[in-house]
Amino acid sequence: MKVGILTSGGDSPGMNACVRALVRVGISNGFEMIGIIGGLQGLLDQKFRLMEARSVANIIHRGGTVLTTGRSKEFRTLEGQMKAAQILEKNGFDALVAIGGNGTMRGLHKLQQVWNGRIIGLPGTIDNDIYGTDYSIGFDTAVNNAIDAVDKIRDTAQAFDRFFLIEVMGRHSGAIALDVGISCGAEAILMPETVTNLKRVAEDIVAGRERGKNFAFIIVAEGDEEGDAMEISRKMSGLVGEQCRVSVLGYIQRGGNPTRQDRILATKLGAYAIDCIKQGKTGILVGEVKGELAETPFEESYTKKRSLDSYLIGLIDALTI
Amino acid sequence: MKVGILTSGGDSPGMNACVRALVRVGISNGFEMIGIIGGLQGLLDQKFRLMEARSVANIIHRGGTVLTTGRSKEFRTLEGQMKAAQILEKNGFDALVAIGGNGTMRGLHKLQQVWNGRIIGLPGTIDNDIYGTDYSIGFDTAVNNAIDAVDKIRDTAQAFDRFFLIEVMGRHSGAIALDVGISCGAEAILMPETVTNLKRVAEDIVAGRERGKNFAFIIVAEGDEEGDAMEISRKMSGLVGEQCRVSVLGYIQRGGNPTRQDRILATKLGAYAIDCIKQGKTGILVGEVKGELAETPFEESYTKKRSLDSYLIGLIDALTI
Amino acid sequence: MKVGILTSGGDSPGMNACVRALVRVGISNGFEMIGIIGGLQGLLDQKFRLMEARSVANIIHRGGTVLTTGRSKEFRTLEGQMKAAQILEKNGFDALVAIGGNGTMRGLHKLQQVWNGRIIGLPGTIDNDIYGTDYSIGFDTAVNNAIDAVDKIRDTAQAFDRFFLIEVMGRHSGAIALDVGISCGAEAILMPETVTNLKRVAEDIVAGRERGKNFAFIIVAEGDEEGDAMEISRKMSGLVGEQCRVSVLGYIQRGGNPTRQDRILATKLGAYAIDCIKQGKTGILVGEVKGELAETPFEESYTKKRSLDSYLIGLIDALTI
Amino acid sequence: MKVGILTSGGDSPGMNACVRALVRVGISNGFEMIGIIGGLQGLLDQKFRLMEARSVANIIHRGGTVLTTGRSKEFRTLEGQMKAAQILEKNGFDALVAIGGNGTMRGLHKLQQVWNGRIIGLPGTIDNDIYGTDYSIGFDTAVNNAIDAVDKIRDTAQAFDRFFLIEVMGRHSGAIALDVGISCGAEAILMPETVTNLKRVAEDIVAGRERGKNFAFIIVAEGDEEGDAMEISRKMSGLVGEQCRVSVLGYIQRGGNPTRQDRILATKLGAYAIDCIKQGKTGILVGEVKGELAETPFEESYTKKRSLDSYLIGLIDALTI
């Protein structure tokens, strides 16, 4: 059995741990494991590298991805997909495993229609917006990175009696924003999934000041409907009558050594992907749902929408009295 | 409704986030929230402090516990338990919430037999050995602390071609050891739950050297049946024919700012404990099982044994080829 | 001897360690130590708090400042300065110690002209731009915070073959930029003190790509003459012919637990400030120059310009071949 | 000019940054740079590797050493030293740079007597016990690692009203202990350089309890004359009448990404070593003294004793009132 593996889309911490598990569990099962360099574009460019057990030594604890990643315009076309299928065929691949986000799952779904090898998708994105897994690989590390950053900004906010707007990643999802906001005691959490009412947020901040709160945070996801951090900050400054400081956390959320959760999840999902290939499964995203390994058809994985934890959302007001 | 809250047993990161949620969600429900200082002994000593919304400001991100904790010999006696019941009665308490480990749940179970207020237990221990919750508050932070430490030791092990035995916490459970071991790529993980065969471990290390591994880690839980770290290290040095270095991580695992998982879990469980009191529930540990809030009678919580993830245990050999 | 202490200007990590040393060494010398809340404005508002040995317990390891800080427009006027002098007189202060940046030293210099108590300044700013000390309290922590952030961004840059522009603090000084740039192996370091030639930087990046460098960083200080990060990034994208990603580190640089260097420096300078008061000294900034405690008249401290390490600057080209 | 470089003795964070500077500045000067793998023993075993500019890419931020290190019994003999000289001669080396501790400098001094190439030593050890430099490469990171650990233990100490004895590295020097102790507010710092009076320490702790201190730390260097941590803890438990908890920080002090200070120092010293070779210098340790690059004959570097900062030592009592 010859298995290609690649990482695709934005990198996320834990991808290396996942690649390691795939390679070693694959080899333990007698498979030939081939790393594809540079994501789906690397497949089209036939950038292959034989992976041996030692090829993945000393990477479990590192962020980024040793296979590197990338986005491919060519693969989005039918021609690209058919070319990929021919390359896989010609090179004798029996299976392909790709770690990535929604875009990657969509790509695998297309590939499945033109290639009859076994294809398994694994959820690797900090955004945690893939249907079919409670957590995607990288989400926990990204949120912990953001929490560390906000804990630091808190020192300044407190020393200076200020209020801050902090933007976290999430163009289409408030998953990061919600967990960062709850974890750091944010006064308000602005997310694409909920209706943002800046006037009410401003009133809460003013009321908090009156109750003795000397500083406040608002956490906003990139994709909030009220605009980007700069725009919301301008509006908030006006509504509160006090300068709203802005911090855009940006790329620091993606990097760094992965956490326990991401290393364990990545290892389990990688190992289970090999189990699936062995059993002849194909066309599925492998994830973990409610503590159990779970399989979801590609199409559902990127078309269905994960919902945020409504119990947590319901607590925000009580937690910030 | 007058509700006492206390933290008991060893401290664990996230206890503060939990106390904050209890206090604020309690107050939002119109409850009077009373902090009991110093654990169950503090209850016997009537060390009470009115908790207001601002009393728990700026603690969500801190390790330790603002209520302090402790162990109480007196409470383990029937006299102690009856005295506690009288104190609760006399002071007009309607409910008690305690965050702690197995010993605390056993104590609450006893108290329940002599006091008819509502009693809720919350799982706060780094050991993750309480039945009725997939994760206890503090476990994730403790494992991440240990992982950080092992990642650092890796630098030296690699620079020096050495093999290391690293002891993590867990007198009766290999939960920390298993997750640290998998997360750090340990050659072997020695736990009370599995049979430890040092001879086989030594053979694996020697074989690894021959395959080009220039260093190796073994992770051992405090409670492994082969003895403590010093003893196992002596045996291993003999079996491998090379000095086995030892590091006992100890107390550094308990401290530090809590992680995302611990802050979120602590917040949810604290809020849900207030929900339970409102609904008249008593005699239960509140936890999260397979992603859902769950209630478990005290007796089960400390008598039933949680089992480790057998899928993960089954991967150790393949992952270290 | 009654001594007032305050923190002023932007907060910097280590201010708390300095306040602790001032209070405890002051009390050990029989002084009465008074904390002034909210910086120079707090002096004008007479926000005083008696500091006892226990008032500064458990703060040595925390960022921010327990005395809080702020900027005062009123104090910049002669009226404000005379009002401050009267308040100090009326309240029986014999001495004042202020921890802050250049603006604070200028303020103390003015105050010295209207009040004849003993006045000592201590360098507390992350910018490291005060003359009379090799390092200001907070600089080392800020740079280490920035380094941590850049090390994380490196994971993504490497995974994605990208080039990044990262903006660090420093409106008038490249001190942070230089140390971050050298420490992280930046391709170029853009600072107000040196002539920025974007065309040459772009050529270096293109040439580096050709030599096999798959990613690159440029570190830019806020105050670089070519503009802010967004502007430089636009120019660089054009010159290199490839999108230049931007990350503005912002407030995360200021916070977090102080490092060894900042805690030790803060402790020594705080203790030495008390020595100076005892000896009747006044009108000086206390710093450390070439490893020795040093005293510098206020006027020099904010008018003279510190120069950057030219040996380090001279190495940038060789280090990035 | 053909230059060999090696890292020797215990690894220390920053060695990689130093190797990088040596290689790149060397190449920029037209030198041929050869990495010697495994320290002085690697020289005897002729483990050579040509270092190119890309060989040291992506290592500036990593602990450990890519050249690996080790201790060599053979090199301690005259035969070993003469063999090394012959190997250097035969392979056409013009110069040798070694990064290490006192033992390494002693070895270089011996080698200098039998080989007439240029030999430069660089101080790389976490112990900071080399004469001829204010800081050795690795010391700052090690102390910051220890501080992080003690800050975590503080959470538990505080939650539990306990007193702790924490052992840090330093068999012959209290340099780490002093900086950790001052930085973490230790009640006492036990070092080989000062007379340890456990009875007085115990009295201080008891008196502190009476003044309202609910927890305390003692920091002890490995080499204190009163014995190891276990022994001192037993004595202290008896003297204080309360259990003294022990934590031995051990190997976690050595690892991890180096700090600003270590990266900058390593880079400067590496670059300056190349300058020295160019100028025909030999037989010297290159360090930084009072902020200036400094050269010290090998013999002085390992025979003269660095003294600890007596001003800091004099502050301990006042800081812990």
Tab-separated table of C-alpha atoms in Angstrom, chain C residues 208 238 260:
chain	number	residue	atom	x	y	z
C	208	GLY	CA	18.265	35.319	-0.404
C	238	GLY	CA	5.880	46.012	-4.911
C	260	ARG	CA	15.608	37.970	35.430
